Short mmCIF file of C-alpha atoms in Angstrom, two decimals:
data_model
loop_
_atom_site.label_atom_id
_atom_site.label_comp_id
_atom_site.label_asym_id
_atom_site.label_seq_id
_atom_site.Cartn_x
_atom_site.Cartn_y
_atom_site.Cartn_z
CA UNK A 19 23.94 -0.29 -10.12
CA UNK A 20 20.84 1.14 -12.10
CA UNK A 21 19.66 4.24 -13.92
CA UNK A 22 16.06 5.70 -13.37
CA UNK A 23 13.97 6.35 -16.20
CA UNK A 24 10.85 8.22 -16.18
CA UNK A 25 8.74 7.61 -19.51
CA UNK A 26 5.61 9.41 -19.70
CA UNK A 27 3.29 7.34 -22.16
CA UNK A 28 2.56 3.72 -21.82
CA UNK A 29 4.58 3.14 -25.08
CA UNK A 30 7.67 4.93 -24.21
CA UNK A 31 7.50 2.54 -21.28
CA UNK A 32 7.12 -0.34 -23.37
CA UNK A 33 9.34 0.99 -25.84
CA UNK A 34 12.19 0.78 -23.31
CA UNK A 35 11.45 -2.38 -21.88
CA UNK A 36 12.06 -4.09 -24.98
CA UNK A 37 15.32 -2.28 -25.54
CA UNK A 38 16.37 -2.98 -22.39
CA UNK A 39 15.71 -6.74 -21.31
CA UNK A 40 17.20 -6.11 -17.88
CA UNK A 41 15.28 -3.21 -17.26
CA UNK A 42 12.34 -3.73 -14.53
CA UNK A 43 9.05 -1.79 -14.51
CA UNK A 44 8.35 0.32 -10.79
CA UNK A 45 5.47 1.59 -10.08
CA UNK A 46 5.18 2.81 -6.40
CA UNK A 47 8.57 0.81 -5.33
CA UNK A 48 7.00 -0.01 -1.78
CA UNK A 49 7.87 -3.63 -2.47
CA UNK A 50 10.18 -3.65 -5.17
CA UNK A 51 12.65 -0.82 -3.50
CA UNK A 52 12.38 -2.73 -0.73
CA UNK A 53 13.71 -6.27 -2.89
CA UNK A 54 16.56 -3.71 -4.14
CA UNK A 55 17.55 -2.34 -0.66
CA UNK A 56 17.75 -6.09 0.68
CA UNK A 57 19.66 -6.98 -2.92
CA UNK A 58 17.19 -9.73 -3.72
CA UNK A 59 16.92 -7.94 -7.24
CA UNK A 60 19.28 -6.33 -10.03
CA UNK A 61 18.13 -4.31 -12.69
CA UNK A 62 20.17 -1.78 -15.08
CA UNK A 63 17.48 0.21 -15.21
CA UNK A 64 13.98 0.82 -13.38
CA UNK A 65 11.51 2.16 -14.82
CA UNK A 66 9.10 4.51 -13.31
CA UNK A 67 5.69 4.46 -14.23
CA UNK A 68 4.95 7.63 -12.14
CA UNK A 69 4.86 9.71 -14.72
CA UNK A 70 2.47 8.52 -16.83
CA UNK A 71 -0.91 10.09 -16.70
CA UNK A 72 -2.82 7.30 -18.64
CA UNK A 73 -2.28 5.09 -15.55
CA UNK A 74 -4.18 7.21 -13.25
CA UNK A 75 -7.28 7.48 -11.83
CA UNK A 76 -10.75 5.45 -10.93
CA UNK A 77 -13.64 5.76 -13.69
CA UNK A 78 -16.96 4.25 -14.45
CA UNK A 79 -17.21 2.61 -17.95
CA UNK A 80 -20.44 3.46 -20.11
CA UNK A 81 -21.55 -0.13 -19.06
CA UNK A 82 -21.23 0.32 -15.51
CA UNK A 83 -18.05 -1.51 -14.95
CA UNK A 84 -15.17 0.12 -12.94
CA UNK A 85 -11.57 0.50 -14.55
CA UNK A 86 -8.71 1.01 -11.82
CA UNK A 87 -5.62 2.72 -13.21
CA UNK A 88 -2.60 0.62 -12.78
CA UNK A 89 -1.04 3.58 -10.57
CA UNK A 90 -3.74 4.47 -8.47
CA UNK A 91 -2.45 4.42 -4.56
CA UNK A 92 -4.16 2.27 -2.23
CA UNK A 93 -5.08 5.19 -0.49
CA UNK A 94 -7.19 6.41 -3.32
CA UNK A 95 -9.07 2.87 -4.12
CA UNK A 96 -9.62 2.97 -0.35
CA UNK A 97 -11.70 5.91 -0.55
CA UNK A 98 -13.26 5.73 -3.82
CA UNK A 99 -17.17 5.71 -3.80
CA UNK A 100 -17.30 3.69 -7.15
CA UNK A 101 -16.40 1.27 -5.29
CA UNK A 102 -19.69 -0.14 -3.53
CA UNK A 103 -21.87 -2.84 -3.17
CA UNK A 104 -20.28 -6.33 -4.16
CA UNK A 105 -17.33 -4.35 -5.24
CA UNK A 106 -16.93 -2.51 -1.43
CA UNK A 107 -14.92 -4.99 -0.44
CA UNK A 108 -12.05 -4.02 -2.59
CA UNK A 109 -12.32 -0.69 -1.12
CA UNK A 110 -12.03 -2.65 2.71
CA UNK A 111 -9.01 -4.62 1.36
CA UNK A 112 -7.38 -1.47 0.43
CA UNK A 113 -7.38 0.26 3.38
CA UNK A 114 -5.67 -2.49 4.96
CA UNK A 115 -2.45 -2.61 3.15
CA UNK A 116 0.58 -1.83 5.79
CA UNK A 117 -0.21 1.58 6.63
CA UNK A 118 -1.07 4.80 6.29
CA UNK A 119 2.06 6.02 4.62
CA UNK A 120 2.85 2.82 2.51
CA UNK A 121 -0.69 3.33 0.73
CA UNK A 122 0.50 6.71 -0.32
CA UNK A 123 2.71 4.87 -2.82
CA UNK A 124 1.57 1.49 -3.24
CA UNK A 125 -0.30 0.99 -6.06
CA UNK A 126 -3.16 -1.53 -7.42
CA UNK A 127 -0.87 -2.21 -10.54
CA UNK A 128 2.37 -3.29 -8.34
CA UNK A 129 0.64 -5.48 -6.58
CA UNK A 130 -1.02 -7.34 -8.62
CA UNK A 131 2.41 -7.17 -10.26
CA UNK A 132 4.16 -8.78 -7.20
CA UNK A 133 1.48 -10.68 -7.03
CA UNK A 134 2.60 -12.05 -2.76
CA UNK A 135 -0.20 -14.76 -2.23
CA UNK A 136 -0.50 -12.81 1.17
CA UNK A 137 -1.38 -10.17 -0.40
CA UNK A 138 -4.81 -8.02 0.48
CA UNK A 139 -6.13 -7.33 -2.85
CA UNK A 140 -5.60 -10.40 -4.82
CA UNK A 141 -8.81 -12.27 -2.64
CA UNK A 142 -11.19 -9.32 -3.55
CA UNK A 143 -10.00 -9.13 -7.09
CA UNK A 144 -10.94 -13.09 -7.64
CA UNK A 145 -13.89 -12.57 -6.13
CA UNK A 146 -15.09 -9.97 -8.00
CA UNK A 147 -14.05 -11.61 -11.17
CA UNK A 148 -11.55 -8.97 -12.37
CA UNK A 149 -9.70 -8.79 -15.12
CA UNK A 150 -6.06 -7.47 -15.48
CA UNK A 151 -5.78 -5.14 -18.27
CA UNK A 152 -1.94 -5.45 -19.69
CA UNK A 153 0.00 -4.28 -21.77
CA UNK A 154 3.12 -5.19 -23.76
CA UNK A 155 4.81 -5.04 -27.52
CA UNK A 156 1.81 -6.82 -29.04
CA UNK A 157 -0.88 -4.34 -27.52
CA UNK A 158 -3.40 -4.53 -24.83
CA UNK A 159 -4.89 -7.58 -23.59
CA UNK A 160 -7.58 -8.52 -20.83
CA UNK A 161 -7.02 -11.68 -18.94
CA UNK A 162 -8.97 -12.74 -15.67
CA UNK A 163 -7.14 -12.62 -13.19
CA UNK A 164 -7.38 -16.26 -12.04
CA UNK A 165 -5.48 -17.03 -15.08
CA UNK A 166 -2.96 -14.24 -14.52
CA UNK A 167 -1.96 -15.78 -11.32
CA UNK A 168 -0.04 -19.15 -12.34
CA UNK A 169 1.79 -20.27 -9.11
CA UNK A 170 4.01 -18.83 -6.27
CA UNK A 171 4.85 -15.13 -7.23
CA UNK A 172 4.51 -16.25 -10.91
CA UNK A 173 1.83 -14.81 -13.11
CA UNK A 174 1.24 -14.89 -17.11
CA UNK A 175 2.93 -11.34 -17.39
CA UNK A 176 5.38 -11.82 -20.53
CA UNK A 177 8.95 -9.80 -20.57
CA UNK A 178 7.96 -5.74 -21.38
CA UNK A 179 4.10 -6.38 -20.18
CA UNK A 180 3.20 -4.03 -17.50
CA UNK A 181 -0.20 -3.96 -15.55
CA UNK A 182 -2.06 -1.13 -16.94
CA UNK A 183 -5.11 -1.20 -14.94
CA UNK A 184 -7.67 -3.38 -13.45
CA UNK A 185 -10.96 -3.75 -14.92
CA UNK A 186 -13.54 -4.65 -12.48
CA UNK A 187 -17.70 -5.44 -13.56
CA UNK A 188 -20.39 -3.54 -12.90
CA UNK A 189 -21.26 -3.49 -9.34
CA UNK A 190 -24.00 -5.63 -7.93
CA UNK A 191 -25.86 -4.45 -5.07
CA UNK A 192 -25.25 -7.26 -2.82
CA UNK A 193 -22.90 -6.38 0.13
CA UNK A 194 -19.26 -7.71 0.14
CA UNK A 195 -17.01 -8.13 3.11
CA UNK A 196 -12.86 -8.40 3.04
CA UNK A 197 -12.01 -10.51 6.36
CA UNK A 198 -8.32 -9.96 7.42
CA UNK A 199 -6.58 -12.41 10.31
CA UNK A 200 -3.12 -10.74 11.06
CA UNK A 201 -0.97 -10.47 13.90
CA UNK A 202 -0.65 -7.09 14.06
CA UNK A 203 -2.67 -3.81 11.86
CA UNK A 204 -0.46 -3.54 8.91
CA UNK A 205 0.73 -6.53 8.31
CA UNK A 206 0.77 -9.34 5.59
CA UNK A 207 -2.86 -11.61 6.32
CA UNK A 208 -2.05 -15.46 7.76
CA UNK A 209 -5.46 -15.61 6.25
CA UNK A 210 -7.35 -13.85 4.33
CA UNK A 211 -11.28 -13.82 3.55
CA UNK A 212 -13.11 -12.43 0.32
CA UNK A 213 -16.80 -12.58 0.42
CA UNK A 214 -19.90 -11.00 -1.62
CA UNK A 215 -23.47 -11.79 -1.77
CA UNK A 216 -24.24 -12.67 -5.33
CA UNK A 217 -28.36 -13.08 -6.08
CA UNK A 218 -29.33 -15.76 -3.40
CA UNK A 219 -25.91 -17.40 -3.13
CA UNK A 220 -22.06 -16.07 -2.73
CA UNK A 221 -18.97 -16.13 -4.43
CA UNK A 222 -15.46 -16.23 -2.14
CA UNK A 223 -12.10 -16.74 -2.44
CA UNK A 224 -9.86 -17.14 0.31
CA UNK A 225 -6.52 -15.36 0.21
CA UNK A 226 -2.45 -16.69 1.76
CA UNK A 227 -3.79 -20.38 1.80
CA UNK A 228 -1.84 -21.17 -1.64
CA UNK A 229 -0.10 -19.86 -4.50
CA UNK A 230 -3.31 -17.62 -5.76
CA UNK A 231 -6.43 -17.35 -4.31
CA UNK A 232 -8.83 -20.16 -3.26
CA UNK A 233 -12.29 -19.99 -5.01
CA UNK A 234 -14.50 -22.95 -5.78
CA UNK A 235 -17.36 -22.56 -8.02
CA UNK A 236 -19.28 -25.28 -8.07
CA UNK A 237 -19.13 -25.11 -4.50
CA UNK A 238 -20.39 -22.01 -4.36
CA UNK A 239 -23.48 -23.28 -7.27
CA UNK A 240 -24.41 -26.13 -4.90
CA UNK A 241 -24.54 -23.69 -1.81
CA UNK A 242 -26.47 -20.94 -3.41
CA UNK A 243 -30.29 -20.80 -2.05
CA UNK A 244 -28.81 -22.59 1.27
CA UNK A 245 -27.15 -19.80 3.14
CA UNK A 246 -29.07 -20.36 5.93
CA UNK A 247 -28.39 -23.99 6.52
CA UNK A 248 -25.50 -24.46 8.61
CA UNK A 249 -24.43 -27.89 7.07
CA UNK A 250 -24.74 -26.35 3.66
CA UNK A 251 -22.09 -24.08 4.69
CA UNK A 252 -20.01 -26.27 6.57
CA UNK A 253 -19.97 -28.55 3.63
CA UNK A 254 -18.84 -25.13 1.48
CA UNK A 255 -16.26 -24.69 3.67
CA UNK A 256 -14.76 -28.23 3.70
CA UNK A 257 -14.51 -27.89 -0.33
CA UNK A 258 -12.33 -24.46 0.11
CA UNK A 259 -10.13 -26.68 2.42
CA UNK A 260 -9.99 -29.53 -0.16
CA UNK A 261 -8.47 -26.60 -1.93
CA UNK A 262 -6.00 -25.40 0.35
CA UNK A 263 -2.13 -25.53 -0.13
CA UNK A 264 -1.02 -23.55 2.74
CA UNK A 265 2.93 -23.34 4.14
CA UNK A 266 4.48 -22.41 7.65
CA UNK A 267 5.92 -19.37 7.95
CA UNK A 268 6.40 -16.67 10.31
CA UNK A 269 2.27 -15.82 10.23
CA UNK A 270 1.57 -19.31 10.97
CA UNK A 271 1.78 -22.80 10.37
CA UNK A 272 -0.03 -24.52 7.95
CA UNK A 273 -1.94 -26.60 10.12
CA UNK A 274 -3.27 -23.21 11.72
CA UNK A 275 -4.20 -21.66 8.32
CA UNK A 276 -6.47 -24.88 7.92
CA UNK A 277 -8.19 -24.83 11.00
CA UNK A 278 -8.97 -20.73 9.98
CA UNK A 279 -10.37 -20.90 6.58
CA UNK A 280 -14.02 -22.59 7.42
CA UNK A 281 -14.33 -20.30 10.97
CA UNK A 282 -13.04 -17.26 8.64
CA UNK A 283 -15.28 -17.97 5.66
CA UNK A 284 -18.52 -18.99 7.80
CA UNK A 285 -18.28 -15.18 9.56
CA UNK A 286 -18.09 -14.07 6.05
CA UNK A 287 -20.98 -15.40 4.61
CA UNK A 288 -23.00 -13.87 7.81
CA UNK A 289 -21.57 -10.61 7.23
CA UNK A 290 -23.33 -10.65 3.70
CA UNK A 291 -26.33 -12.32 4.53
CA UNK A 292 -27.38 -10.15 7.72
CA UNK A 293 -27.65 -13.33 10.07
CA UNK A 294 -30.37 -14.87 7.60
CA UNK B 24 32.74 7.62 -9.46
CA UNK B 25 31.46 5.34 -11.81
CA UNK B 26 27.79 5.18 -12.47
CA UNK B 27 27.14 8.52 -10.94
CA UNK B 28 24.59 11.08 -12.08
CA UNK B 29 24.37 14.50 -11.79
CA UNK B 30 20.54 15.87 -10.99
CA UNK B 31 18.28 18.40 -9.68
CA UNK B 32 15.86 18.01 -6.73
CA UNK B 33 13.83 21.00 -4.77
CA UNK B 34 14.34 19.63 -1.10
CA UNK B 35 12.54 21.98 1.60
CA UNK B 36 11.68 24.61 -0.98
CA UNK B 37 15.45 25.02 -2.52
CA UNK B 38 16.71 23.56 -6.12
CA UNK B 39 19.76 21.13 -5.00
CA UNK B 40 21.72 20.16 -7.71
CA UNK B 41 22.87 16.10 -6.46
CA UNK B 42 25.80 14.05 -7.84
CA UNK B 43 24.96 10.74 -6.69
CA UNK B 44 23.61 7.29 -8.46
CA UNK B 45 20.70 7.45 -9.58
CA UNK B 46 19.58 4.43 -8.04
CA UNK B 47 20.60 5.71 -4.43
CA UNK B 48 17.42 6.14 -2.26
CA UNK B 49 15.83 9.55 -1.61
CA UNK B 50 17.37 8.74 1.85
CA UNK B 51 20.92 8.00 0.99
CA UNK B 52 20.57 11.04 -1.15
CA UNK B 53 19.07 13.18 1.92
CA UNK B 54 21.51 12.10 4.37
CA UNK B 55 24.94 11.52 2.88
CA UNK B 56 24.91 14.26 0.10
CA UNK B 57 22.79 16.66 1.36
CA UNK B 58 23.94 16.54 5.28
CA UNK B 59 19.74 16.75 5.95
CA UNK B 60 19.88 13.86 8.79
CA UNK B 61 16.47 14.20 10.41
CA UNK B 62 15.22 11.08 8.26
CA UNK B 63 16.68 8.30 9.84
CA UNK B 64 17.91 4.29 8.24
CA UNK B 65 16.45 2.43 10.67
CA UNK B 66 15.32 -0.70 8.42
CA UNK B 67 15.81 0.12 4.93
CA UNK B 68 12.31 -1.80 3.88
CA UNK B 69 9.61 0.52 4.59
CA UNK B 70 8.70 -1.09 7.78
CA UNK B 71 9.95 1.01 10.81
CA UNK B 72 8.65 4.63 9.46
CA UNK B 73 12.00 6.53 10.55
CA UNK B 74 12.86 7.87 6.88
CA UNK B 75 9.23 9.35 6.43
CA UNK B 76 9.32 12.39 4.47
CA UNK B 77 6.91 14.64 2.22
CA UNK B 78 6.83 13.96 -1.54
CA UNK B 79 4.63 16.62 -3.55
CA UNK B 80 3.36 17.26 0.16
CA UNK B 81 2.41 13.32 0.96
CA UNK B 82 3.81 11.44 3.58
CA UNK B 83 6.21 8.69 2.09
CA UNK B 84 9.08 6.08 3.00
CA UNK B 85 12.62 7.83 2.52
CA UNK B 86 14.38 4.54 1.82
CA UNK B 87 11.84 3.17 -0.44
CA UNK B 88 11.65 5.81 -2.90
CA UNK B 89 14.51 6.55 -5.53
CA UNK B 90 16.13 9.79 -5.85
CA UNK B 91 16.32 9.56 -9.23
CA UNK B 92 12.15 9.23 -9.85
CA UNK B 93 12.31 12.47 -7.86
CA UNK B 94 13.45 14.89 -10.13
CA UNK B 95 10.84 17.81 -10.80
CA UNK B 96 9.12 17.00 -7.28
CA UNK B 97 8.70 18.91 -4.51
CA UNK B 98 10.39 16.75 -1.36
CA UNK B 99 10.16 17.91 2.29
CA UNK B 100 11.74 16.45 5.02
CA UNK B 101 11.17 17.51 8.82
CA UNK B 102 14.13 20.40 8.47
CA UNK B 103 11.54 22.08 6.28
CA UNK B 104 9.20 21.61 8.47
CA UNK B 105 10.60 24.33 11.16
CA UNK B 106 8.57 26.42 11.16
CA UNK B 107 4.97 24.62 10.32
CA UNK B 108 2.42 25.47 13.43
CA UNK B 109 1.20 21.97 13.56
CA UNK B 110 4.56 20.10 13.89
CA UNK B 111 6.15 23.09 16.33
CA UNK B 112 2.97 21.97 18.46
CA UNK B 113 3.78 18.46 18.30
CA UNK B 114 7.50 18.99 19.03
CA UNK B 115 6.57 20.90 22.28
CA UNK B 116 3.88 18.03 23.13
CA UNK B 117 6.24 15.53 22.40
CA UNK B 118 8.86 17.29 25.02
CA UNK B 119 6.05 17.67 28.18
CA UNK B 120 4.85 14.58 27.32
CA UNK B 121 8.26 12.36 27.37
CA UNK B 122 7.33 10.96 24.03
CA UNK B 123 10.94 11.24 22.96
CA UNK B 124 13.42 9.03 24.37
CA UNK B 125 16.16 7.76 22.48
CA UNK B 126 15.40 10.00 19.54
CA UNK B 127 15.67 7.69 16.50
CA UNK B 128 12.24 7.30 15.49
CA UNK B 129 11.00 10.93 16.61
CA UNK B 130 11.30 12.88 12.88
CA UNK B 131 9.64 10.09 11.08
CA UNK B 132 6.55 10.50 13.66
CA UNK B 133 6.18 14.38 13.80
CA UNK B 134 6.10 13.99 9.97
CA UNK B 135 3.54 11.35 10.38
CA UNK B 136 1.69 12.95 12.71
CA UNK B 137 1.75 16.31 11.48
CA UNK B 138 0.06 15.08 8.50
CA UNK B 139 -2.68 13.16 10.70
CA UNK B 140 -3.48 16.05 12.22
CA UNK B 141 -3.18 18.27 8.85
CA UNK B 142 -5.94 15.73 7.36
CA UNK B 143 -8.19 15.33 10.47
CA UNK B 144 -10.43 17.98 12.55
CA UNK B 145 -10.06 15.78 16.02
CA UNK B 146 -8.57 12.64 15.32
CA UNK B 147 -9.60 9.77 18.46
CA UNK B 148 -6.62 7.77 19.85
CA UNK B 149 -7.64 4.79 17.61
CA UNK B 150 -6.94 7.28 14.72
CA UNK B 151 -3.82 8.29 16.25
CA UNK B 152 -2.70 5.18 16.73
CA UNK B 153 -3.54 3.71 13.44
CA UNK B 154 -2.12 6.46 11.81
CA UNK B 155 1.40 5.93 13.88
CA UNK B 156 0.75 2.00 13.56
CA UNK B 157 3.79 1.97 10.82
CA UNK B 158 6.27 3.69 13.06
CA UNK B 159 7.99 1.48 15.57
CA UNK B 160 9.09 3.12 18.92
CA UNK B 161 11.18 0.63 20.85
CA UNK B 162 11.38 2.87 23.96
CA UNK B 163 8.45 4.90 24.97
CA UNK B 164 5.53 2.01 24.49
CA UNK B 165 3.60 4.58 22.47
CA UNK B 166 1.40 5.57 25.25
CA UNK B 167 3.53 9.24 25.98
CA UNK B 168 3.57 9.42 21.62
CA UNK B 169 -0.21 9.02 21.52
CA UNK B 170 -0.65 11.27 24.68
CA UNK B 171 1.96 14.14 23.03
CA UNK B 172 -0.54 14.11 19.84
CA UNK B 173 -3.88 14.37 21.27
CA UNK B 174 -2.23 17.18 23.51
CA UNK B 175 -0.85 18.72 20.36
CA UNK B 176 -4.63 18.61 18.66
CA UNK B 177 -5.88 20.42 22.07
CA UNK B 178 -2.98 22.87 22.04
CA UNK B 179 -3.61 23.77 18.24
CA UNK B 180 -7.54 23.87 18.67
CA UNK B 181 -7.09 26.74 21.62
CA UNK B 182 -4.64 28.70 19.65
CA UNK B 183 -7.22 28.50 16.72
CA UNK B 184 -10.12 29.49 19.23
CA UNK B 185 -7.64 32.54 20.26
CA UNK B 186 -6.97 33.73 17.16
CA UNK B 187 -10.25 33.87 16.10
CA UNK B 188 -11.36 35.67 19.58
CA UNK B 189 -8.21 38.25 18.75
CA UNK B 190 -9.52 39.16 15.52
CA UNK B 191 -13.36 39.52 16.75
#
């Protein structure tokens, strides 16, 4: 059994947390409502973020870089212009979270919360190089977000932190393509692709293939200049398989999820190179 | 009983006063206190669509959302929807058609649906589809829902076209 409370400030959320160590944070509850319902999780209280303005909304900093509220509906990022060039892809990842009516309440901040290795935005967000804005008892703090994700379902949020928003740098203007295998529209990816043209090379990460997202940067140092070599690429590839720490599970086996990730993230890198 | 709460919610336009925890689901809430059954529990986890009602007007999962978070929001479920034009076209669609067979999943897709066809001018059958993708059917194999929708869009587009003729 838990109470509902409905702060409406960041700090009155806070504020309650740390009164109330068995308390949980909610933001849209399309995952966590879901862990109550199937009494994976207890709580005496949850605490919904809903109400709290501060947490809304997309907006372009003075520098150029893009701040997503923590609440903001997946529906929203998917249709948010901001959201363009090498950052478009986040936009393509968004719309393809479950479905129509679960992106009316899921929200950027709960899953990067939840933080599923399956799920759709946490490939774009390494790719892009965001950072997770939180915020807790000691204040705010900005952490990228491949050091937010630790391991399985495990990230460096401390008790009473919540994810306030997701801060995102200014966009480039090379294109960026989110690559989705599923087995049906809606659901979680087997595997999942993250790509964006960045100057003459690319940056990827490759998404349900581990406990966070796949990304390998000197891989992608040694590869930049040689998009158009086919080796070069298949040799890029091979290094994000090095990588790899898949499992089998109902999406796939892990075997499978190997043989996808250099077929899924060659197609990628000829989305965002036009067939060079 | 223990842990209950007594609270206010405005369900299909009214101010219902609700004694119930406050952790109970806008669908336990909807269904076993307020006798409004058209949302069904079909899965309890957001997946089969048969609980989908209208918070502040947007479609969302009955079963996933907490009453209690609700308070000072305006909830609709397909009861209030009676007497909306779009979903009395998609009712009598859904009839010719045969898209209804056992029943179960029906309320979650007319409020679904009606809100696809609220948002969109002519949606295709790949937008009708995609907008129904999160609301299982285990009877009809989708093809009489799709059919009852895109008749629906039709029906409402000549009644507009009337109405407009009437008045010129």
């Amino acid at each position: 059994m838990s109470f509902v409370v409905s702060p409406t400030s960041v700090d009155e959320a806070i504020a309650f947390l740390v009164d109330n160590p068995e308390a949980r944070p909610m933001s849209g509850g399309a995952s966590l409502v879901a862990m109550k319902n199937a009494r994976l999780i207890e709580a005496s209280h949850f605490v919904s973020l809903a109400r709290i303005d501060s947490l809304r909304g997309i907006r372009r900093n003075a520098d150029g870089s893009v701040t997503i509220g923590g609440m903001v509906p997946h529906r929203d990022t998917a249709a948010c212009d901001l959201l363009d060039g090498d950052l478009r892809m986040i936009r393509q990842a968004a719309g393809q979270i479950a479905n129509r009516v679960v992106r009316n309440m899921g929200t950027i901040g709960g899953a990067v919360a939840n933080a599923d290795p399956a799920a759709d935005y946490l490939p774009v967000l390494v790719c892009a190089d965001a950072q997770v804005e939180i915020t807790g008892p000691g204040g705010k703090r900005l952490l990228p977000i491949r050091d937010y994700l630790v391991d399985w379902y495990e990230t460096a949020l401390e008790p009473a932190e919540i994810v306030t928003g997701i801060a995102l740098p200014p966009a480039g203007s090379g294109p960026s393509v989110y690559r989705k295998l599923a087995r049906t529209p809606g659901d979680f990816a087997t595997v999942s692709v993250a790509c964006a043209r960045d100057g003459d090379g690319v940056r990827v990460a490759v998404g349900a293939c581990g406990p966070a997202p796949l990304r390998a940067p000197e891989a992608e140092r040694a590869l930049a200049g040689q998009l158009d070599d086919p080796a070069a690429v298949a040799a890029f590839c091979e290094a994000l398989v090095a990588l790899a720490d898949p499992v089998d599970d109902v999406r796939g086996s892990a075997e499978y999820r190997l043989t996808l990730i250099p077929r899924m993230v060659a197609a990628a890198i000829r989305d965002v190179t036009g067939g060079l | 009983m223990a842990g209950k709460e007594v609270f206010a919610l405005r369900i299909n336009g009214r101010e219902r006063e609700v004694f119930a925890r406050s952790d109970a689901t806008l669908l336990e809430v909807l269904r076993d206190d307020l006798a409004l059954r058209a949302a069904k529990r079909g899965c309890n986890q957001g997946v089969c669509g048969a609980c989908t009602v209208l918070l502040d007007g947007v479609p969302v999962r009955g079963c996933l959302t907490l009453a209690g978070a609700c308070t000072g929001r305006e909830v609709t479920t397909l009861e209030g929807l009676a007497e909306d034009p779009i979903t009395r076209a998609l009712q009598e669609t859904m009839i010719v058609s045969g898209g209804v067979q056992c029943g179960f999943c029906t309320s979650g897709m007319l409020v679904t649906a009606r809100d696809l066809v609220a948002q969109t001018v002519t949606p295709t059958e790949g937008d009708i589809r995609k907008a129904l993708s999160g609301n299982l059917c285990r009877c009809t194999g989708y093809v009489r829902i799709v059919e009852a929708v895109t008749d629906a869009v039709v029906a409402l587009s000549q009644a507009n076209t009337d109405t407009r003729e009437a008045i010129q």
